[in-house]
Tab-separated table of C-alpha atoms in Angstrom:
chain	number	residue	atom	x	y	z
P	2	MET	CA	0.000	0.000	0.000
P	3	THR	CA	1.190	3.500	-0.761
P	4	ASN	CA	0.694	6.581	1.390
P	5	ASP	CA	-1.703	7.941	-1.195
P	6	ARG	CA	-5.077	7.221	0.487
P	7	GLU	CA	-7.202	8.458	-2.379
P	8	LEU	CA	-5.457	6.200	-4.894
P	9	ASP	CA	-5.558	3.294	-2.453
P	10	THR	CA	-9.321	3.699	-2.001
P	11	TRP	CA	-9.846	3.792	-5.749
P	12	ARG	CA	-7.587	0.755	-6.142
P	13	GLU	CA	-9.611	-1.177	-3.589
P	14	GLN	CA	-12.873	-0.304	-5.346
P	15	TRP	CA	-11.352	-1.001	-8.730
P	16	SER	CA	-9.862	-4.401	-7.853
P	17	SER	CA	-13.295	-5.752	-6.919
P	18	VAL	CA	-14.826	-4.700	-10.223
P	19	ALA	CA	-14.885	-7.780	-12.368
P	20	GLU	CA	-13.948	-11.386	-12.609
P	21	PRO	CA	-13.227	-13.119	-15.909
P	22	PRO	CA	-16.378	-14.372	-17.676
P	23	ALA	CA	-17.447	-17.928	-16.919
P	24	GLU	CA	-15.436	-20.639	-18.723
P	25	PHE	CA	-13.138	-17.896	-19.992
P	26	GLN	CA	-10.157	-20.150	-20.715
P	27	ARG	CA	-12.180	-22.820	-22.521
P	28	LYS	CA	-13.882	-20.216	-24.722
P	29	VAL	CA	-10.548	-18.611	-25.592
P	30	GLN	CA	-9.010	-21.994	-26.485
P	31	GLU	CA	-11.992	-22.770	-28.732
P	32	ARG	CA	-11.670	-19.386	-30.388
P	33	ILE	CA	-7.960	-19.922	-31.035
P	34	LYS	CA	-8.677	-23.291	-32.681
P	35	ARG	CA	-11.447	-21.740	-34.794
P	36	GLN	CA	-9.170	-18.897	-35.859
P	37	GLU	CA	-6.333	-21.253	-36.798
P	38	ARG	CA	-8.713	-23.371	-38.886
P	39	ARG	CA	-10.073	-20.233	-40.587
P	40	PHE	CA	-6.545	-18.992	-41.266
P	41	MET	CA	-5.508	-22.273	-42.907
P	42	LEU	CA	-8.723	-22.520	-44.908
P	43	GLY	CA	-8.430	-18.872	-46.007
P	44	ASN	CA	-4.866	-19.374	-47.227
P	45	LEU	CA	-5.817	-22.596	-48.997
P	46	LEU	CA	-8.751	-20.900	-50.741
P	47	ALA	CA	-6.568	-17.939	-51.770
P	48	VAL	CA	-3.979	-20.296	-53.307
P	49	ILE	CA	-6.713	-22.301	-55.071
P	50	ALA	CA	-8.362	-19.107	-56.392
P	51	PHE	CA	-5.039	-17.674	-57.596
P	52	LEU	CA	-3.921	-20.898	-59.305
P	53	GLY	CA	-7.426	-21.439	-60.686
P	54	LEU	CA	-7.442	-17.989	-62.252
P	55	LEU	CA	-4.009	-18.516	-63.805
P	56	ILE	CA	-4.959	-21.953	-65.199
P	57	PHE	CA	-8.248	-20.540	-66.519
P	58	ALA	CA	-6.403	-17.636	-68.110
P	59	LEU	CA	-3.845	-19.970	-69.720
P	60	PHE	CA	-6.643	-22.249	-70.932
P	61	LEU	CA	-8.348	-19.302	-72.638
P	62	ARG	CA	-5.189	-18.544	-74.600
P	63	HIS	CA	-5.894	-21.556	-76.834
P	64	ARG	CA	-9.258	-20.286	-78.078
P	65	SER	CA	-9.710	-19.356	-81.755
P	66	THR	CA	-10.380	-15.596	-81.300
P	67	TRP	CA	-7.781	-13.320	-79.670
P	68	MET	CA	-10.454	-12.455	-77.110
P	69	GLY	CA	-9.137	-15.291	-74.914
P	70	PRO	CA	-5.441	-14.366	-75.038
P	71	GLY	CA	-6.315	-10.703	-74.502
P	72	TRP	CA	-8.561	-11.449	-71.544
P	73	SER	CA	-6.143	-13.907	-69.919
P	74	THR	CA	-3.225	-11.484	-70.333
P	75	GLY	CA	-5.371	-8.710	-68.838
P	76	LEU	CA	-6.341	-10.957	-65.935
P	77	ILE	CA	-2.748	-11.912	-65.163
P	78	VAL	CA	-1.724	-8.227	-65.328
P	79	LEU	CA	-4.666	-7.310	-63.039
P	80	VAL	CA	-3.690	-9.938	-60.446
P	81	PHE	CA	-0.058	-8.812	-60.431
P	82	VAL	CA	-0.897	-5.093	-60.386
P	83	SER	CA	-3.305	-5.674	-57.437
P	84	ALA	CA	-0.658	-7.642	-55.539
P	85	ALA	CA	2.002	-4.984	-56.308
P	86	CYS	CA	-0.320	-2.175	-55.127
P	87	ARG	CA	-1.046	-4.073	-51.932
P	88	MET	CA	2.661	-4.594	-51.257
P	89	TRP	CA	3.498	-0.980	-52.128
P	90	PHE	CA	0.847	0.579	-49.894
P	91	SER	CA	1.571	-1.804	-47.027
P	92	ARG	CA	5.220	-0.691	-46.785
P	93	GLY	CA	6.138	0.121	-43.206
P	94	THR	CA	2.881	-1.196	-41.791
P	95	TRP	CA	3.974	-4.703	-40.813
P	96	HIS	CA	5.519	-4.042	-37.413
P	97	PRO	CA	5.542	-1.053	-35.029
P	98	GLN	CA	8.847	0.760	-34.411
P	99	THR	CA	8.567	-0.066	-30.702
P	100	GLN	CA	6.040	-1.973	-28.625
P	101	SER	CA	4.395	0.990	-26.889
P	102	THR	CA	0.799	2.159	-27.225
P	103	ARG	CA	1.982	5.290	-29.050
P	104	ALA	CA	3.840	3.173	-31.619
P	105	PHE	CA	0.789	0.946	-31.922
P	106	VAL	CA	-1.529	3.898	-32.586
P	107	GLU	CA	0.913	5.362	-35.124
P	108	LEU	CA	1.057	1.994	-36.881
P	109	TRP	CA	-2.732	1.762	-36.749
P	110	HIS	CA	-2.936	5.196	-38.415
P	111	LYS	CA	-0.514	4.061	-41.137
P	112	ARG	CA	-2.480	0.867	-41.703
P	113	VAL	CA	-5.842	2.606	-42.004
P	114	THR	CA	-4.358	5.237	-44.352
P	115	ALA	CA	-2.794	2.463	-46.476
P	116	ARG	CA	-6.114	0.607	-46.588
P	117	ILE	CA	-7.962	3.754	-47.690
P	118	ARG	CA	-5.427	4.349	-50.478
P	119	LEU	CA	-5.681	0.721	-51.522
P	120	LEU	CA	-9.480	0.934	-51.649
P	121	ARG	CA	-9.284	4.096	-53.758
P	122	ILE	CA	-6.867	2.365	-56.154
P	123	SER	CA	-9.224	-0.665	-56.228
P	124	ILE	CA	-11.994	1.570	-57.559
P	125	TYR	CA	-9.687	2.832	-60.345
P	126	LEU	CA	-8.497	-0.716	-61.078
P	127	LEU	CA	-12.099	-1.906	-61.321
P	128	LEU	CA	-12.924	0.963	-63.651
P	129	GLY	CA	-9.820	0.178	-65.743
P	130	TRP	CA	-10.788	-3.486	-65.898
P	131	ILE	CA	-14.336	-2.665	-67.106
P	132	ILE	CA	-12.934	-0.353	-69.814
P	133	PHE	CA	-10.359	-2.977	-70.809
P	134	CYS	CA	-13.061	-5.683	-71.140
P	135	ALA	CA	-15.305	-3.320	-73.124
P	136	ILE	CA	-12.462	-2.415	-75.542
P	137	LEU	CA	-11.558	-6.102	-75.911
P	138	LYS	CA	-15.154	-6.997	-76.728
P	139	ALA	CA	-15.524	-4.106	-79.142
P	140	ALA	CA	-12.290	-5.057	-80.923
P	141	ASN	CA	-13.449	-8.667	-81.269
P	142	TRP	CA	-17.085	-7.862	-82.002
P	143	ARG	CA	-16.789	-8.903	-85.642
P	144	THR	CA	-16.122	-12.521	-84.581
P	145	ILE	CA	-18.260	-12.612	-81.432
P	146	GLY	CA	-21.159	-10.719	-83.011
P	147	GLN	CA	-21.405	-13.234	-85.854
P	148	ASP	CA	-21.476	-16.145	-83.411
P	149	VAL	CA	-24.085	-14.463	-81.213
P	150	GLY	CA	-26.158	-13.552	-84.282
P	151	THR	CA	-26.171	-17.076	-85.764
P	152	HIS	CA	-26.415	-19.112	-82.515
P	153	PRO	CA	-28.108	-16.934	-79.853
P	154	LYS	CA	-27.986	-18.612	-76.436
P	155	VAL	CA	-30.078	-17.469	-73.464
P	156	TRP	CA	-27.543	-18.599	-70.876
P	157	GLU	CA	-24.897	-16.371	-72.479
P	158	VAL	CA	-27.132	-13.322	-72.091
P	159	VAL	CA	-27.811	-14.239	-68.446
P	160	LEU	CA	-24.075	-14.768	-67.860
P	161	VAL	CA	-23.182	-11.384	-69.368
P	162	ALA	CA	-25.926	-9.702	-67.293
P	163	CYS	CA	-24.596	-11.330	-64.110
P	164	VAL	CA	-21.032	-10.298	-64.946
P	165	LEU	CA	-22.151	-6.722	-65.591
P	166	MET	CA	-24.233	-6.592	-62.409
P	167	GLN	CA	-21.322	-7.607	-60.193
P	168	TYR	CA	-19.484	-4.356	-60.943
P	169	PRO	CA	-21.933	-1.966	-59.227
P	170	VAL	CA	-22.145	-4.415	-56.304
P	171	ILE	CA	-18.333	-4.528	-55.949
P	172	TRP	CA	-18.205	-0.743	-56.400
P	173	TYR	CA	-20.766	-0.180	-53.655
P	174	GLY	CA	-18.955	-2.652	-51.352
P	175	VAL	CA	-15.570	-0.994	-51.859
P	176	ASP	CA	-17.067	2.476	-51.315
P	177	TRP	CA	-18.865	1.337	-48.132
P	178	LEU	CA	-15.614	-0.139	-46.798
P	179	ARG	CA	-13.766	3.074	-47.668
P	180	ARG	CA	-16.298	5.191	-45.770
P	181	ARG	CA	-15.943	2.869	-42.778
P	182	LYS	CA	-12.166	3.163	-42.885
P	183	LEU	CA	-12.427	6.968	-43.108
P	184	ALA	CA	-14.546	6.940	-39.934
P	185	GLU	CA	-11.937	4.702	-38.282
P	186	LEU	CA	-9.179	7.093	-39.382
P	187	ASN	CA	-11.083	9.929	-37.754
P	188	GLU	CA	-11.224	7.980	-34.464
P	189	VAL	CA	-7.515	7.101	-34.636
P	190	GLU	CA	-6.672	10.768	-35.169
P	191	LYS	CA	-8.800	11.665	-32.132
P	192	ILE	CA	-6.849	9.141	-30.043
P	193	MET	CA	-3.553	10.540	-31.368
P	194	ASN	CA	-4.664	14.043	-30.418
P	195	GLU	CA	-5.560	12.811	-26.935
P	196	MET	CA	-2.087	11.261	-26.680
P	197	ASP	CA	-0.491	14.528	-27.691
P	198	GLY	CA	-2.402	16.142	-24.841
P	199	LYS	CA	-4.533	18.311	-27.113
P	200	SER	CA	-7.701	17.459	-25.225
P	201	VAL	CA	-6.418	17.158	-21.668
P	202	PRO	CA	-9.121	18.380	-19.310
V	242	MET	CA	2.521	-31.047	-31.256
V	243	SER	CA	5.957	-29.411	-31.003
V	244	GLN	CA	7.608	-28.760	-27.652
V	245	HIS	CA	7.724	-25.046	-28.431
V	246	ARG	CA	3.967	-24.944	-29.010
V	247	GLN	CA	3.352	-26.914	-25.793
V	248	ALA	CA	5.521	-24.488	-23.833
V	249	LEU	CA	3.645	-21.539	-25.354
V	250	GLU	CA	0.268	-23.075	-24.486
V	251	LYS	CA	1.409	-23.650	-20.912
V	252	GLN	CA	2.639	-20.061	-20.601
V	253	PHE	CA	-0.595	-18.780	-22.146
V	254	ALA	CA	-2.760	-20.774	-19.727
V	255	ARG	CA	-0.752	-19.368	-16.815
V	256	ILE	CA	-1.096	-15.804	-18.132
V	257	LEU	CA	-4.857	-16.236	-18.496
V	258	SER	CA	-5.291	-17.499	-14.959
V	259	GLU	CA	-2.954	-14.861	-13.540
V	260	TYR	CA	-4.230	-11.890	-15.541
V	261	GLY	CA	-7.848	-12.948	-16.143
V	262	GLY	CA	-9.098	-10.486	-13.493
V	263	PRO	CA	-7.028	-7.487	-14.663
V	264	ILE	CA	-8.004	-8.145	-18.306
V	265	SER	CA	-11.698	-8.224	-17.352
V	266	ARG	CA	-11.372	-4.989	-15.380
V	267	LEU	CA	-9.559	-3.369	-18.246
V	268	ALA	CA	-12.293	-4.462	-20.656
V	269	PHE	CA	-14.782	-2.895	-18.229
V	270	SER	CA	-13.114	0.481	-18.805
V	271	TYR	CA	-13.466	0.162	-22.579
V	272	GLU	CA	-16.893	-1.411	-22.887
V	273	ALA	CA	-20.001	-1.019	-20.751
V	274	VAL	CA	-22.214	-3.629	-22.412
V	275	ALA	CA	-21.665	-7.034	-20.785
V	276	SER	CA	-22.039	-9.236	-23.879
V	277	VAL	CA	-19.714	-7.053	-25.984
V	278	ARG	CA	-17.302	-6.834	-23.070
V	279	GLU	CA	-17.058	-10.612	-22.879
V	280	GLU	CA	-16.234	-10.613	-26.570
V	281	LEU	CA	-13.563	-7.961	-25.957
V	282	VAL	CA	-12.020	-10.025	-23.145
V	283	GLN	CA	-11.728	-12.962	-25.531
V	284	GLU	CA	-10.243	-10.752	-28.243
V	285	ILE	CA	-7.635	-9.462	-25.804
V	286	ALA	CA	-6.748	-13.031	-24.835
V	287	LEU	CA	-6.501	-13.941	-28.511
V	288	ALA	CA	-4.204	-10.958	-29.176
V	289	ILE	CA	-1.985	-12.057	-26.271
V	290	TRP	CA	-1.801	-15.564	-27.728
V	291	GLN	CA	-0.830	-14.195	-31.144
V	292	ALA	CA	1.857	-11.933	-29.675
V	293	LEU	CA	3.207	-14.520	-27.248
V	294	ALA	CA	5.242	-16.301	-29.929
V	295	HIS	CA	7.126	-13.035	-30.598
V	296	PHE	CA	7.640	-12.138	-26.933
V	297	ARG	CA	11.380	-12.123	-26.315
V	298	GLY	CA	11.346	-10.882	-22.757
V	299	ASP	CA	12.476	-7.347	-23.630
V	300	CYS	CA	9.994	-6.101	-21.009
V	301	SER	CA	8.282	-7.714	-18.031
V	302	GLU	CA	5.421	-10.121	-18.685
V	303	ARG	CA	3.087	-7.760	-16.844
V	304	THR	CA	4.000	-4.834	-19.115
V	305	PHE	CA	3.613	-7.124	-22.142
V	306	VAL	CA	0.111	-8.247	-21.108
V	307	TYR	CA	-1.153	-4.749	-20.239
V	308	ARG	CA	0.317	-3.281	-23.410
V	309	ILE	CA	-1.460	-5.778	-25.641
V	310	ALA	CA	-4.673	-5.547	-23.652
V	311	HIS	CA	-4.759	-1.749	-23.881
V	312	ASN	CA	-3.860	-1.717	-27.562
V	313	ARG	CA	-6.711	-4.117	-28.238
V	314	GLY	CA	-9.014	-1.969	-26.094
V	315	LEU	CA	-8.041	1.107	-28.108
V	316	THR	CA	-8.765	-0.707	-31.372
V	317	HIS	CA	-12.150	-1.684	-29.968
V	318	VAL	CA	-12.952	1.933	-29.139
V	319	GLY	CA	-11.680	3.171	-32.505
V	320	ARG	CA	-13.645	0.664	-34.559
V	321	ARG	CA	-16.828	0.678	-32.568
V	322	ARG	CA	-17.910	3.931	-31.031
V	323	PRO	CA	-21.161	2.883	-29.393
V	324	PRO	CA	-23.495	5.438	-27.841
V	325	HIS	CA	-22.119	5.844	-24.326
V	326	GLN	CA	-24.053	3.746	-21.863
V	327	PRO	CA	-23.465	4.966	-18.333
V	328	LEU	CA	-22.950	2.161	-15.879
V	329	GLU	CA	-25.906	3.290	-13.788
V	330	GLU	CA	-28.112	2.282	-16.685
V	331	LEU	CA	-26.778	-1.240	-16.804
V	332	GLU	CA	-29.085	-3.986	-15.726
V	333	GLU	CA	-28.524	-5.352	-12.257
V	334	SER	CA	-27.466	-8.696	-13.742
V	335	GLU	CA	-24.638	-7.004	-15.646
V	336	GLN	CA	-23.095	-5.621	-12.485
V	337	PRO	CA	-20.370	-7.713	-10.905
V	338	VAL	CA	-21.482	-9.616	-7.837
V	339	ASP	CA	-19.756	-8.820	-4.595
V	340	PRO	CA	-19.476	-11.959	-2.474
V	341	ARG	CA	-19.253	-10.061	0.857
V	342	PRO	CA	-22.112	-10.869	3.230
V	343	HIS	CA	-23.255	-7.539	4.797
V	344	LEU	CA	-26.014	-6.186	2.612
V	345	GLU	CA	-25.803	-2.450	3.429
V	346	GLU	CA	-22.053	-2.402	3.169
V	347	GLN	CA	-22.290	-4.381	-0.034
V	348	VAL	CA	-24.777	-1.920	-1.557
V	349	ALA	CA	-22.635	1.067	-0.561
V	350	ARG	CA	-19.500	-0.540	-1.989
V	351	THR	CA	-21.288	-1.445	-5.203
V	352	ASP	CA	-22.508	2.147	-5.539
V	353	GLN	CA	-19.006	3.538	-5.036
V	354	ARG	CA	-17.557	1.039	-7.447
V	355	MET	CA	-20.122	1.748	-10.143
V	356	ARG	CA	-19.634	5.500	-9.677
V	357	LEU	CA	-15.877	5.062	-10.068
V	358	MET	CA	-16.317	2.867	-13.147
V	359	SER	CA	-18.744	5.302	-14.693
V	360	ALA	CA	-16.394	8.232	-13.995
V	361	ILE	CA	-13.461	6.339	-15.527
V	362	GLN	CA	-15.539	5.521	-18.596
V	363	SER	CA	-16.342	9.195	-19.082
V	364	LEU	CA	-12.630	10.093	-19.407
V	365	PRO	CA	-10.944	10.385	-22.824
V	366	VAL	CA	-9.661	6.987	-23.895
V	367	THR	CA	-5.917	7.566	-23.345
V	368	HIS	CA	-6.593	9.067	-19.898
V	369	ARG	CA	-8.717	6.068	-19.093
V	370	GLN	CA	-5.814	3.867	-20.102
V	371	MET	CA	-3.383	5.691	-17.845
V	372	ILE	CA	-5.591	5.738	-14.752
V	373	VAL	CA	-6.487	2.064	-15.206
V	374	LEU	CA	-2.801	1.153	-15.311
V	375	ALA	CA	-2.233	3.197	-12.157
V	376	LEU	CA	-5.176	1.468	-10.455
V	377	GLU	CA	-3.777	-1.910	-11.474
V	378	GLY	CA	-0.684	-0.979	-9.471
V	379	LEU	CA	1.798	-0.317	-12.260
V	380	SER	CA	4.589	2.085	-11.399
V	381	GLN	CA	4.970	5.327	-13.350
V	382	ALA	CA	7.991	3.832	-15.130
V	383	GLU	CA	5.924	0.813	-16.177
V	384	ILE	CA	3.049	3.013	-17.349
V	385	GLY	CA	5.542	5.042	-19.385
V	386	GLU	CA	6.894	1.826	-20.882
V	387	VAL	CA	3.400	0.627	-21.828
V	388	MET	CA	2.340	3.947	-23.313
V	389	GLY	CA	5.609	5.028	-24.901
V	390	ILE	CA	6.016	8.254	-22.923
V	391	THR	CA	8.517	9.391	-20.309
V	392	GLU	CA	8.076	8.809	-16.593
V	393	ASN	CA	7.910	12.571	-15.988
V	394	ASN	CA	5.204	12.899	-18.595
V	395	VAL	CA	3.263	10.118	-16.846
V	396	ALA	CA	3.556	11.909	-13.520
V	397	VAL	CA	2.303	15.217	-14.949
V	398	ARG	CA	-0.571	13.656	-16.856
V	399	LEU	CA	-1.572	11.367	-14.017
V	400	THR	CA	-1.922	14.342	-11.683
V	401	ARG	CA	-4.269	16.048	-14.162
V	402	ILE	CA	-6.225	12.869	-14.812
V	403	ARG	CA	-6.658	12.188	-11.108
V	404	LYS	CA	-7.957	15.706	-10.618
V	405	ALA	CA	-10.387	15.236	-13.508
V	406	LEU	CA	-11.544	11.905	-12.060
V	407	LYS	CA	-11.965	13.405	-8.610
V	408	ASP	CA	-14.015	16.306	-10.027
V	409	THR	CA	-16.211	13.908	-12.012
V	410	LEU	CA	-16.809	11.755	-8.927
V	411	ALA	CA	-17.662	14.832	-6.868
V	412	GLU	CA	-20.075	16.044	-9.562
V	413	ARG	CA	-21.788	12.670	-9.644
V	414	MET	CA	-22.078	12.568	-5.844
V	415	THR	CA	-23.640	16.047	-5.863
V	416	GLY	CA	-25.934	15.064	-8.717
V	417	GLU	CA	-27.146	12.008	-6.812
V	418	ARG	CA	-27.841	13.996	-3.647
V	419	THR	CA	-29.871	16.727	-5.372
């Protein structure tokens, strides 16, 4: 006990505040196992998706029109550009300089800023991809148009409609996430200001 | 299972049993709603588990645990700014049970405790962090180490925060009487 009675009284009141929730340890262990399973599954799915896309893109290269080679090349470029952007914007956001709360908050600020930039770039990349696909289709329309005109297939129309509809959905999702990250950035900046003593009572 | 993993699991289990109470109290200062708080306690434990593999003993285990717990608490506040729910408004079932037998004394202690908790929750988040560390018995040097500021800075800020807390408690006492 210190000689500071006020602090000691508060400490006594404080120390009787809360006990860990019931079955705390068991729940945490279960959560760790769940998270590890999710992590492995997530990585596995990412590898499968990446390899699948590459194989699909390579497969399309052997089609008769140059629509396939163009699309597959575009897809490979898109995947690599996305990965490069992610790496570029994530520079310096892997580990904090030191272990303190201040370093953590600074890192948090960097991470949120990087994520916002990445989301903004994603919107441009999506727009670029749509334009690229449209140009590719227009350039190959002589071949595709003939095929569509002579053998119209309903499922192809539905497929194209679905593909087109996913863009506004992705766009809305990315924009929603960006707004959420901007709100988070605002909160992080408030915490940083508090740390700098700008709002000390 | 590797020996390293087994050793980590053993250390983690010990940390949870040793620091379960402090982590719960700390979560109390960041979150008033019981169900969300329980979630936060688990998230803090999870963050400790994730960081444990990289812990090289460059600070004390206590500093390590509090640092991670507070950082996770800050993230919680930053990502989820709920409408502030004063502790007085919490349901009786959400309030921690005091096992002491004398009813009047128990009620008075619970009132004081809830008033203190509520006053702490009304402080800005970094001030909350500092006072909670002080209440957990960390020295000013340890608080400085956790927060990344100098010991002198801790002393100056702590004085101001204590005054703010005292004023808030006095205001609440006056408010309850009138």
